[in-house]
PDB file of C-alpha atoms in Angstrom:
ATOM      1  CA  MET A  28     118.210  70.220 142.871  1.00  0.00           C
ATOM      2  CA  LEU A  29     118.395  72.965 140.256  1.00  0.00           C
ATOM      3  CA  ASP A  30     121.425  73.500 138.064  1.00  0.00           C
ATOM      4  CA  LEU A  31     122.120  77.223 137.818  1.00  0.00           C
ATOM      5  CA  TRP A  32     124.761  78.977 135.768  1.00  0.00           C
ATOM      6  CA  ILE A  33     125.595  82.403 134.396  1.00  0.00           C
ATOM      7  CA  THR A  34     126.709  83.031 130.826  1.00  0.00           C
ATOM      8  CA  TYR A  35     128.285  86.346 129.873  1.00  0.00           C
ATOM      9  CA  GLY A  36     127.931  87.918 126.468  1.00  0.00           C
ATOM     10  CA  ARG A  37     126.622  90.820 124.420  1.00  0.00           C
ATOM     11  CA  ALA A  38     123.043  91.383 123.308  1.00  0.00           C
ATOM     12  CA  ALA A  39     122.759  92.262 119.627  1.00  0.00           C
ATOM     13  CA  TYR A  40     120.261  92.810 116.839  1.00  0.00           C
ATOM     14  CA  GLN A  41     120.456  90.403 113.917  1.00  0.00           C
ATOM     15  CA  ASN A  42     118.326  89.755 110.879  1.00  0.00           C
ATOM     16  CA  PRO A  43     116.247  86.688 111.762  1.00  0.00           C
ATOM     17  CA  ASP A  44     116.524  83.412 109.888  1.00  0.00           C
ATOM     18  CA  ILE A  45     113.647  82.312 107.705  1.00  0.00           C
ATOM     19  CA  ASP A  46     112.007  80.332 110.539  1.00  0.00           C
ATOM     20  CA  GLU A  47     112.605  82.851 113.339  1.00  0.00           C
ATOM     21  CA  ARG A  48     110.294  85.517 114.754  1.00  0.00           C
ATOM     22  CA  TYR A  49     110.928  89.201 114.137  1.00  0.00           C
ATOM     23  CA  HIS A  50     110.850  90.089 117.833  1.00  0.00           C
ATOM     24  CA  TYR A  51     114.023  88.159 118.697  1.00  0.00           C
ATOM     25  CA  MET A  52     117.307  89.647 119.788  1.00  0.00           C
ATOM     26  CA  TYR A  53     120.451  87.539 120.025  1.00  0.00           C
ATOM     27  CA  PHE A  54     123.096  86.736 122.608  1.00  0.00           C
ATOM     28  CA  ASP A  55     126.708  86.759 121.448  1.00  0.00           C
ATOM     29  CA  CYS A  56     128.556  84.719 124.045  1.00  0.00           C
ATOM     30  CA  ALA A  57     131.926  86.036 125.133  1.00  0.00           C
ATOM     31  CA  ASP A  58     133.169  82.422 125.278  1.00  0.00           C
ATOM     32  CA  ASP A  59     133.548  81.100 121.728  1.00  0.00           C
ATOM     33  CA  ASP A  60     133.469  77.542 123.089  1.00  0.00           C
ATOM     34  CA  ASN A  61     129.980  78.012 124.543  1.00  0.00           C
ATOM     35  CA  ASP A  62     127.605  75.213 123.458  1.00  0.00           C
ATOM     36  CA  ASP A  63     124.174  76.102 122.133  1.00  0.00           C
ATOM     37  CA  ASP A  64     122.481  73.927 124.749  1.00  0.00           C
ATOM     38  CA  GLU A  65     123.831  76.179 127.500  1.00  0.00           C
ATOM     39  CA  TYR A  66     121.247  78.808 126.609  1.00  0.00           C
ATOM     40  CA  ASP A  67     118.555  78.072 129.168  1.00  0.00           C
ATOM     41  CA  ASN A  68     115.013  78.203 127.781  1.00  0.00           C
ATOM     42  CA  GLY A  69     113.138  80.699 129.964  1.00  0.00           C
ATOM     43  CA  GLY A  70     116.282  82.012 131.625  1.00  0.00           C
ATOM     44  CA  LEU A  71     116.548  85.737 132.238  1.00  0.00           C
ATOM     45  CA  VAL A  72     118.820  88.106 130.328  1.00  0.00           C
ATOM     46  CA  ILE A  73     120.147  90.673 132.801  1.00  0.00           C
ATOM     47  CA  SER A  74     122.177  93.769 131.976  1.00  0.00           C
ATOM     48  CA  LEU A  75     125.348  94.671 133.863  1.00  0.00           C
ATOM     49  CA  ASP A  76     123.417  97.236 135.907  1.00  0.00           C
ATOM     50  CA  GLY A  77     120.996  94.557 137.103  1.00  0.00           C
ATOM     51  CA  LYS A  78     117.996  95.258 134.870  1.00  0.00           C
ATOM     52  CA  ILE A  79     116.066  92.417 133.267  1.00  0.00           C
ATOM     53  CA  VAL A  80     116.191  93.031 129.503  1.00  0.00           C
ATOM     54  CA  GLY A  81     114.720  89.810 128.143  1.00  0.00           C
ATOM     55  CA  MET A  82     114.052  86.085 128.420  1.00  0.00           C
ATOM     56  CA  PHE A  83     115.695  83.227 126.528  1.00  0.00           C
ATOM     57  CA  ASN A  84     113.690  80.906 124.327  1.00  0.00           C
ATOM     58  CA  ILE A  85     114.567  77.636 122.606  1.00  0.00           C
ATOM     59  CA  SER A  86     117.005  78.513 119.838  1.00  0.00           C
ATOM     60  CA  SER A  87     120.207  77.276 118.247  1.00  0.00           C
ATOM     61  CA  ARG A  88     121.452  80.866 117.946  1.00  0.00           C
ATOM     62  CA  GLY A  89     120.962  82.067 121.517  1.00  0.00           C
ATOM     63  CA  SER A  90     117.940  84.206 120.746  1.00  0.00           C
ATOM     64  CA  PHE A  91     115.868  85.903 123.407  1.00  0.00           C
ATOM     65  CA  ILE A  92     112.683  87.958 123.601  1.00  0.00           C
ATOM     66  CA  PRO A  93     113.407  91.537 124.725  1.00  0.00           C
ATOM     67  CA  SER A  94     111.513  92.872 127.734  1.00  0.00           C
ATOM     68  CA  SER A  95     109.774  95.551 125.657  1.00  0.00           C
ATOM     69  CA  ILE A  96     108.037  92.816 123.666  1.00  0.00           C
ATOM     70  CA  LEU A  97     107.223  90.783 126.780  1.00  0.00           C
ATOM     71  CA  LEU A  98     105.645  93.787 128.519  1.00  0.00           C
ATOM     72  CA  SER A  99     103.560  94.592 125.438  1.00  0.00           C
ATOM     73  CA  CYS A 100     102.376  90.985 125.335  1.00  0.00           C
ATOM     74  CA  VAL A 101     101.346  91.167 129.004  1.00  0.00           C
ATOM     75  CA  ASP A 102      99.472  94.454 128.475  1.00  0.00           C
ATOM     76  CA  LEU A 103      97.607  93.092 125.450  1.00  0.00           C
ATOM     77  CA  TRP A 104      96.806  89.824 127.195  1.00  0.00           C
ATOM     78  CA  LYS A 105      95.367  91.671 130.191  1.00  0.00           C
ATOM     79  CA  LYS A 106      93.200  93.787 127.882  1.00  0.00           C
ATOM     80  CA  TYR A 107      92.026  91.210 125.334  1.00  0.00           C
ATOM     81  CA  GLY A 108      92.877  87.762 126.683  1.00  0.00           C
ATOM     82  CA  ARG A 109      95.051  87.272 123.599  1.00  0.00           C
ATOM     83  CA  ILE A 110      97.835  89.086 121.736  1.00  0.00           C
ATOM     84  CA  PRO A 111      96.576  90.839 118.586  1.00  0.00           C
ATOM     85  CA  ARG A 112      98.987  92.000 115.911  1.00  0.00           C
ATOM     86  CA  PRO A 113      98.508  93.743 112.553  1.00  0.00           C
ATOM     87  CA  GLN A 114      99.380  91.421 109.655  1.00  0.00           C
ATOM     88  CA  LEU A 115     101.524  93.349 107.166  1.00  0.00           C
ATOM     89  CA  GLY A 116     102.007  90.539 104.667  1.00  0.00           C
ATOM     90  CA  MET A 117     105.719  91.261 104.267  1.00  0.00           C
ATOM     91  CA  THR A 118     109.067  90.001 105.507  1.00  0.00           C
ATOM     92  CA  PHE A 119     112.091  92.231 106.037  1.00  0.00           C
ATOM     93  CA  GLU A 120     115.810  92.567 106.676  1.00  0.00           C
ATOM     94  CA  ALA A 121     117.310  95.603 108.373  1.00  0.00           C
ATOM     95  CA  ILE A 122     119.769  97.552 106.229  1.00  0.00           C
ATOM     96  CA  LYS A 123     122.116  98.221 109.143  1.00  0.00           C
ATOM     97  CA  LEU A 124     122.421  94.461 109.796  1.00  0.00           C
ATOM     98  CA  LEU A 125     123.321  93.443 106.247  1.00  0.00           C
ATOM     99  CA  GLU A 126     126.826  92.686 105.043  1.00  0.00           C
ATOM    100  CA  PRO A 127     128.844  95.926 104.558  1.00  0.00           C
ATOM    101  CA  ALA A 128     129.103  95.373 100.788  1.00  0.00           C
ATOM    102  CA  HIS A 129     125.322  95.116 100.549  1.00  0.00           C
ATOM    103  CA  VAL A 130     124.875  98.259 102.654  1.00  0.00           C
ATOM    104  CA  ASP A 131     127.300 100.137 100.387  1.00  0.00           C
ATOM    105  CA  LYS A 132     125.434  98.947  97.293  1.00  0.00           C
ATOM    106  CA  ILE A 133     122.110 100.211  98.668  1.00  0.00           C
ATOM    107  CA  TRP A 134     123.726 103.555  99.516  1.00  0.00           C
ATOM    108  CA  CYS A 135     125.218 103.931  96.052  1.00  0.00           C
ATOM    109  CA  MET A 136     121.936 103.033  94.338  1.00  0.00           C
ATOM    110  CA  CYS A 137     119.419 104.735  96.616  1.00  0.00           C
ATOM    111  CA  HIS A 138     121.338 107.000  99.035  1.00  0.00           C
ATOM    112  CA  ILE A 139     119.601 105.233 101.925  1.00  0.00           C
ATOM    113  CA  ASP A 140     121.465 103.732 104.884  1.00  0.00           C
ATOM    114  CA  ASP A 141     118.617 102.887 107.262  1.00  0.00           C
ATOM    115  CA  GLY A 142     115.268 101.122 107.045  1.00  0.00           C
ATOM    116  CA  LEU A 143     113.879  97.669 106.279  1.00  0.00           C
ATOM    117  CA  VAL A 144     114.459  95.929 102.958  1.00  0.00           C
ATOM    118  CA  VAL A 145     111.385  93.995 101.815  1.00  0.00           C
ATOM    119  CA  GLN A 146     112.222  90.328 101.221  1.00  0.00           C
ATOM    120  CA  GLU A 147     108.782  88.922 100.397  1.00  0.00           C
ATOM    121  CA  VAL A 148     105.289  90.265  99.793  1.00  0.00           C
ATOM    122  CA  LEU A 149     102.134  88.215 100.228  1.00  0.00           C
ATOM    123  CA  LYS A 150     100.192  88.181  96.974  1.00  0.00           C
ATOM    124  CA  GLY A 151      96.890  90.036  97.290  1.00  0.00           C
ATOM    125  CA  SER A 152      97.873  91.737 100.550  1.00  0.00           C
ATOM    126  CA  PRO A 153      97.431  95.510 101.051  1.00  0.00           C
ATOM    127  CA  ALA A 154     101.198  95.887 100.587  1.00  0.00           C
ATOM    128  CA  ASP A 155     101.006  94.037  97.277  1.00  0.00           C
ATOM    129  CA  LYS A 156      98.083  96.169  96.113  1.00  0.00           C
ATOM    130  CA  PHE A 157     100.000  99.328  97.076  1.00  0.00           C
ATOM    131  CA  GLY A 158     102.793  98.209  94.749  1.00  0.00           C
ATOM    132  CA  ILE A 159     105.441  97.205  97.274  1.00  0.00           C
ATOM    133  CA  GLU A 160     107.869  94.670  95.809  1.00  0.00           C
ATOM    134  CA  ARG A 161     110.873  92.633  96.881  1.00  0.00           C
ATOM    135  CA  GLY A 162     113.863  94.942  97.291  1.00  0.00           C
ATOM    136  CA  ASP A 163     111.831  98.036  98.177  1.00  0.00           C
ATOM    137  CA  ILE A 164     112.751  99.827 101.403  1.00  0.00           C
ATOM    138  CA  VAL A 165     110.350 100.746 104.190  1.00  0.00           C
ATOM    139  CA  GLU A 166     111.881 103.851 105.779  1.00  0.00           C
ATOM    140  CA  CYS A 167     109.146 104.936 108.193  1.00  0.00           C
ATOM    141  CA  PHE A 168     106.258 103.259 109.968  1.00  0.00           C
ATOM    142  CA  ASN A 169     103.419 105.337 111.399  1.00  0.00           C
ATOM    143  CA  GLY A 170     105.413 108.515 110.930  1.00  0.00           C
ATOM    144  CA  GLU A 171     108.656 107.385 112.611  1.00  0.00           C
ATOM    145  CA  PRO A 172     111.901 106.021 111.118  1.00  0.00           C
ATOM    146  CA  ILE A 173     112.324 102.246 111.466  1.00  0.00           C
ATOM    147  CA  SER A 174     115.713 100.532 111.802  1.00  0.00           C
ATOM    148  CA  ASN A 175     115.133  96.890 112.726  1.00  0.00           C
ATOM    149  CA  THR A 176     112.430  94.269 113.060  1.00  0.00           C
ATOM    150  CA  VAL A 177     112.276  94.468 116.879  1.00  0.00           C
ATOM    151  CA  GLU A 178     111.314  98.149 116.564  1.00  0.00           C
ATOM    152  CA  LEU A 179     108.708  97.151 113.991  1.00  0.00           C
ATOM    153  CA  GLU A 180     107.180  94.493 116.240  1.00  0.00           C
ATOM    154  CA  ASN A 181     106.979  96.936 119.161  1.00  0.00           C
ATOM    155  CA  ARG A 182     105.150  99.465 117.006  1.00  0.00           C
ATOM    156  CA  LEU A 183     102.795  96.878 115.555  1.00  0.00           C
ATOM    157  CA  MET A 184     101.793  95.762 119.037  1.00  0.00           C
ATOM    158  CA  ASN A 185     101.461  99.339 120.266  1.00  0.00           C
ATOM    159  CA  THR A 186      99.109 100.020 117.368  1.00  0.00           C
ATOM    160  CA  CYS A 187      96.582  97.671 118.987  1.00  0.00           C
ATOM    161  CA  LYS A 188      96.939  98.980 122.533  1.00  0.00           C
ATOM    162  CA  GLY A 189      94.978 102.191 122.062  1.00  0.00           C
ATOM    163  CA  LEU A 190      92.098 100.686 120.100  1.00  0.00           C
ATOM    164  CA  SER A 191      88.766  99.217 121.145  1.00  0.00           C
ATOM    165  CA  ASP A 192      88.527  97.315 124.432  1.00  0.00           C
ATOM    166  CA  ASN A 193      86.658  94.563 122.604  1.00  0.00           C
ATOM    167  CA  TYR A 194      88.930  92.219 120.673  1.00  0.00           C
ATOM    168  CA  ASN A 195      86.137  91.344 118.240  1.00  0.00           C
ATOM    169  CA  ASP A 196      86.174  94.974 117.071  1.00  0.00           C
ATOM    170  CA  LEU A 197      89.854  94.683 116.081  1.00  0.00           C
ATOM    171  CA  VAL A 198      89.226  93.515 112.547  1.00  0.00           C
ATOM    172  CA  GLU A 199      91.414  96.004 110.687  1.00  0.00           C
ATOM    173  CA  VAL A 200      93.799  98.851 111.500  1.00  0.00           C
ATOM    174  CA  HIS A 201      95.357 101.593 109.402  1.00  0.00           C
ATOM    175  CA  VAL A 202      99.136 101.919 109.310  1.00  0.00           C
ATOM    176  CA  SER A 203     101.159 104.477 107.377  1.00  0.00           C
ATOM    177  CA  VAL A 204     104.424 103.677 105.626  1.00  0.00           C
ATOM    178  CA  VAL A 205     107.095 105.560 103.738  1.00  0.00           C
ATOM    179  CA  VAL A 206     108.381 103.276 100.989  1.00  0.00           C
ATOM    180  CA  PHE A 207     111.258 103.771  98.561  1.00  0.00           C
ATOM    181  CA  HIS A 208     110.641 101.787  95.375  1.00  0.00           C
ATOM    182  CA  THR A 209     114.150 100.774  94.338  1.00  0.00           C
ATOM    183  CA  LEU A 210     113.407  99.971  90.684  1.00  0.00           C
ATOM    184  CA  LYS A 211     111.496 103.188  90.051  1.00  0.00           C
ATOM    185  CA  LYS A 212     113.746 105.280  92.334  1.00  0.00           C
ATOM    186  CA  GLN A 213     110.563 106.720  93.780  1.00  0.00           C
ATOM    187  CA  ARG A 214     109.555 107.469  97.373  1.00  0.00           C
ATOM    188  CA  ARG A 215     105.885 107.157  98.314  1.00  0.00           C
ATOM    189  CA  ILE A 216     103.836 107.689 101.459  1.00  0.00           C
ATOM    190  CA  GLY A 217     100.796 105.496 101.835  1.00  0.00           C
ATOM    191  CA  GLU A 218      98.284 104.062 104.260  1.00  0.00           C
ATOM    192  CA  LEU A 219      97.710 100.312 104.434  1.00  0.00           C
ATOM    193  CA  THR A 220      94.510  98.872 105.871  1.00  0.00           C
ATOM    194  CA  VAL A 221      95.656  95.557 107.330  1.00  0.00           C
ATOM    195  CA  SER A 222      93.902  92.772 109.194  1.00  0.00           C
ATOM    196  CA  VAL A 223      94.503  92.034 112.877  1.00  0.00           C
ATOM    197  CA  SER A 224      95.034  88.524 114.208  1.00  0.00           C
ATOM    198  CA  ASP A 225      96.443  86.773 117.250  1.00  0.00           C
ATOM    199  CA  LEU A 226      97.947  84.110 114.983  1.00  0.00           C
ATOM    200  CA  GLY A 227     101.526  84.181 113.784  1.00  0.00           C
ATOM    201  CA  GLU A 228     102.009  85.811 110.406  1.00  0.00           C
ATOM    202  CA  ILE A 229     102.959  83.364 107.649  1.00  0.00           C
ATOM    203  CA  ILE A 230     104.245  84.495 104.257  1.00  0.00           C
ATOM    204  CA  ALA A 231     104.196  81.756 101.641  1.00  0.00           C
ATOM    205  CA  ARG A 232     107.700  81.150 100.354  1.00  0.00           C
ATOM    206  CA  GLY A 233     108.461  82.541  96.938  1.00  0.00           C
ATOM    207  CA  THR A 234     105.595  85.021  96.584  1.00  0.00           C
ATOM    208  CA  HIS A 235     105.984  88.175  94.512  1.00  0.00           C
ATOM    209  CA  LEU A 236     109.652  87.651  93.678  1.00  0.00           C
ATOM    210  CA  LEU A 237     111.262  89.688  90.911  1.00  0.00           C
TER     211      LEU A 237
END
Protein backbone atom coordinates (compact mmCIF):
# COMPACT_ATOMS: atom_id res chain seq x y z
CA MET A 1 0.00 0.00 0.00
CA LEU A 2 1.36 3.41 -0.98
CA ASP A 3 1.58 6.29 1.46
CA LEU A 4 0.46 9.46 -0.29
CA TRP A 5 0.43 12.99 1.05
CA ILE A 6 0.25 16.57 -0.15
CA THR A 7 2.52 19.33 1.11
CA TYR A 8 1.67 22.97 0.44
CA GLY A 9 4.26 25.66 -0.03
CA ARG A 10 5.82 28.22 -2.35
CA ALA A 11 8.32 27.54 -5.11
CA ALA A 12 11.29 29.90 -5.03
CA TYR A 13 14.68 30.55 -6.59
CA GLN A 14 17.67 30.34 -4.27
CA ASN A 15 21.40 30.40 -4.76
CA PRO A 16 22.49 26.76 -4.60
CA ASP A 17 24.80 25.42 -1.92
CA ILE A 18 28.30 24.39 -2.88
CA ASP A 19 27.25 20.76 -3.52
CA GLU A 20 23.95 21.48 -5.29
CA ARG A 21 23.17 21.67 -9.00
CA TYR A 22 22.39 24.97 -10.69
CA HIS A 23 19.11 23.73 -12.15
CA TYR A 24 17.38 23.34 -8.77
CA MET A 25 14.49 25.40 -7.50
CA TYR A 26 13.34 25.17 -3.89
CA PHE A 27 10.13 24.51 -2.01
CA ASP A 28 9.35 26.77 0.94
CA CYS A 29 6.84 24.82 2.99
CA ALA A 30 3.96 26.79 4.44
CA ASP A 31 4.21 24.64 7.59
CA ASP A 32 7.34 25.62 9.51
CA ASP A 33 7.20 22.29 11.36
CA ASN A 34 7.54 20.30 8.13
CA ASP A 35 10.34 17.70 8.36
CA ASP A 36 12.86 17.44 5.54
CA ASP A 37 12.07 13.76 5.04
CA GLU A 38 8.52 14.65 4.01
CA TYR A 39 9.81 15.84 0.64
CA ASP A 40 9.16 12.78 -1.50
CA ASN A 41 11.99 11.94 -3.90
CA GLY A 42 10.40 11.82 -7.36
CA GLY A 43 7.15 13.40 -6.22
CA LEU A 44 5.51 15.94 -8.49
CA VAL A 45 5.38 19.68 -7.83
CA ILE A 46 1.98 20.94 -9.01
CA SER A 47 0.87 24.55 -9.24
CA LEU A 48 -2.48 25.73 -7.87
CA ASP A 49 -3.94 25.70 -11.38
CA GLY A 50 -3.06 22.02 -11.79
CA LYS A 51 0.06 22.27 -13.96
CA ILE A 52 3.09 20.11 -13.26
CA VAL A 53 6.01 22.50 -12.68
CA GLY A 54 8.71 20.14 -11.45
CA MET A 55 9.80 16.96 -9.69
CA PHE A 56 11.36 16.57 -6.24
CA ASN A 57 14.78 15.05 -5.79
CA ILE A 58 16.68 13.91 -2.69
CA SER A 59 17.58 17.07 -0.79
CA SER A 60 17.69 18.43 2.74
CA ARG A 61 16.38 21.78 1.50
CA GLY A 62 13.32 20.65 -0.44
CA SER A 63 14.84 21.22 -3.85
CA PHE A 64 13.16 20.18 -7.07
CA ILE A 65 13.98 20.12 -10.77
CA PRO A 66 11.74 22.52 -12.73
CA SER A 67 9.78 21.12 -15.67
CA SER A 68 11.63 23.33 -18.16
CA ILE A 69 14.86 21.52 -17.29
CA LEU A 70 13.20 18.09 -17.35
CA LEU A 71 11.70 18.70 -20.80
CA SER A 72 15.06 19.88 -22.15
CA CYS A 73 16.68 16.74 -20.76
CA VAL A 74 14.07 14.56 -22.48
CA ASP A 75 14.53 16.38 -25.81
CA LEU A 76 18.32 16.03 -25.66
CA TRP A 77 18.12 12.40 -24.62
CA LYS A 78 15.82 11.59 -27.53
CA LYS A 79 18.22 13.30 -29.94
CA TYR A 80 21.61 12.15 -28.62
CA GLY A 81 21.00 9.33 -26.14
CA ARG A 82 22.65 11.52 -23.51
CA ILE A 83 22.38 15.06 -22.13
CA PRO A 84 25.15 17.35 -23.45
CA ARG A 85 25.91 20.64 -21.76
CA PRO A 86 28.47 23.39 -22.43
CA GLN A 87 31.09 23.53 -19.66
CA LEU A 88 31.62 27.18 -18.70
CA GLY A 89 34.23 26.59 -16.01
CA MET A 90 32.58 29.03 -13.59
CA THR A 91 30.27 29.02 -10.59
CA PHE A 92 27.78 31.78 -9.85
CA GLU A 93 25.36 33.42 -7.43
CA ALA A 94 22.41 35.48 -8.60
CA ILE A 95 22.49 39.12 -7.49
CA LYS A 96 18.75 39.23 -6.82
CA LEU A 97 19.07 36.28 -4.40
CA LEU A 98 21.87 37.73 -2.27
CA GLU A 99 21.39 39.38 1.09
CA PRO A 100 19.96 42.93 0.69
CA ALA A 101 23.13 44.53 2.09
CA HIS A 102 25.22 42.73 -0.51
CA VAL A 103 22.83 43.77 -3.29
CA ASP A 104 23.05 47.40 -2.14
CA LYS A 105 26.85 47.22 -2.07
CA ILE A 106 26.96 45.93 -5.66
CA TRP A 107 24.58 48.70 -6.74
CA CYS A 108 26.65 51.40 -5.06
CA MET A 109 29.90 50.09 -6.56
CA CYS A 110 28.76 49.04 -10.02
CA HIS A 111 25.21 50.37 -10.56
CA ILE A 112 24.11 46.83 -11.42
CA ASP A 113 21.14 45.10 -9.77
CA ASP A 114 20.76 41.98 -11.91
CA GLY A 115 23.02 39.26 -13.26
CA LEU A 116 25.26 36.47 -11.97
CA VAL A 117 28.22 37.12 -9.68
CA VAL A 118 31.17 34.86 -10.51
CA GLN A 119 32.24 32.86 -7.46
CA GLU A 120 34.96 30.66 -8.96
CA VAL A 121 36.79 30.34 -12.26
CA LEU A 122 38.49 27.17 -13.44
CA LYS A 123 42.15 27.88 -14.12
CA GLY A 124 42.98 27.57 -17.82
CA SER A 125 39.33 27.63 -18.89
CA PRO A 126 38.11 29.95 -21.69
CA ALA A 127 36.59 32.19 -19.01
CA ASP A 128 39.94 32.40 -17.24
CA LYS A 129 41.75 33.20 -20.49
CA PHE A 130 39.17 35.92 -21.25
CA GLY A 131 40.07 37.55 -17.93
CA ILE A 132 36.96 36.76 -15.91
CA GLU A 133 37.69 36.75 -12.17
CA ARG A 134 35.90 36.10 -8.91
CA GLY A 135 33.50 38.96 -8.21
CA ASP A 136 32.90 39.86 -11.86
CA ILE A 137 29.29 39.98 -13.04
CA VAL A 138 27.87 38.15 -16.04
CA GLU A 139 24.98 40.34 -17.20
CA CYS A 140 23.99 38.67 -20.48
CA PHE A 141 24.35 35.22 -21.99
CA ASN A 142 23.96 34.72 -25.74
CA GLY A 143 22.54 38.21 -26.13
CA GLU A 144 19.88 38.03 -23.39
CA PRO A 145 19.93 39.26 -19.77
CA ILE A 146 20.45 36.52 -17.18
CA SER A 147 19.00 36.65 -13.65
CA ASN A 148 19.48 33.25 -12.03
CA THR A 149 21.21 29.91 -12.48
CA VAL A 150 18.04 28.08 -13.60
CA GLU A 151 17.78 30.49 -16.54
CA LEU A 152 21.45 29.85 -17.28
CA GLU A 153 21.02 26.07 -17.27
CA ASN A 154 18.02 26.31 -19.62
CA ARG A 155 20.02 28.40 -22.07
CA LEU A 156 23.06 26.15 -21.88
CA MET A 157 20.94 23.13 -22.73
CA ASN A 158 19.11 24.98 -25.49
CA THR A 159 22.48 25.85 -27.01
CA CYS A 160 22.98 22.16 -27.80
CA LYS A 161 19.49 21.51 -29.16
CA GLY A 162 19.97 23.20 -32.53
CA LEU A 163 23.40 21.75 -33.29
CA SER A 164 24.52 18.62 -35.09
CA ASP A 165 22.40 15.47 -34.84
CA ASN A 166 25.57 13.51 -34.10
CA TYR A 167 26.71 13.80 -30.49
CA ASN A 168 30.32 13.09 -31.47
CA ASP A 169 30.31 16.36 -33.44
CA LEU A 170 29.44 18.33 -30.29
CA VAL A 171 33.01 18.96 -29.22
CA GLU A 172 32.84 22.72 -28.71
CA VAL A 173 30.25 25.50 -28.89
CA HIS A 174 30.51 29.27 -28.96
CA VAL A 175 28.68 31.29 -26.32
CA SER A 176 28.64 35.07 -25.97
CA VAL A 177 28.74 36.86 -22.63
CA VAL A 178 28.52 40.41 -21.38
CA VAL A 179 30.81 40.71 -18.36
CA PHE A 180 31.32 43.61 -15.96
CA HIS A 181 34.81 43.46 -14.45
CA THR A 182 34.26 44.85 -10.96
CA LEU A 183 37.88 45.75 -10.17
CA LYS A 184 38.47 47.55 -13.46
CA LYS A 185 34.92 48.98 -13.61
CA GLN A 186 34.85 47.85 -17.22
CA ARG A 187 32.14 46.13 -19.27
CA ARG A 188 33.21 43.75 -22.03
CA ILE A 189 31.43 41.62 -24.61
CA GLY A 190 33.16 38.43 -25.60
CA GLU A 191 32.73 35.01 -27.14
CA LEU A 192 33.87 31.90 -25.26
CA THR A 193 34.60 28.66 -27.08
CA VAL A 194 33.72 26.02 -24.49
CA SER A 195 33.75 22.24 -24.49
CA VAL A 196 30.59 20.13 -24.43
CA SER A 197 30.16 17.13 -22.14
CA ASP A 198 27.42 14.97 -20.70
CA LEU A 199 29.30 14.84 -17.39
CA GLY A 200 28.56 17.14 -14.49
CA GLU A 201 30.71 20.25 -14.37
CA ILE A 202 33.21 20.27 -11.50
CA ILE A 203 35.11 23.39 -10.47
CA ALA A 204 38.06 22.67 -8.19
CA ARG A 205 37.61 24.48 -4.90
CA GLY A 206 39.72 27.56 -4.42
CA THR A 207 40.73 28.24 -8.02
CA HIS A 208 41.42 31.77 -9.23
CA LEU A 209 40.49 33.49 -5.97
CA LEU A 210 41.48 37.11 -5.40
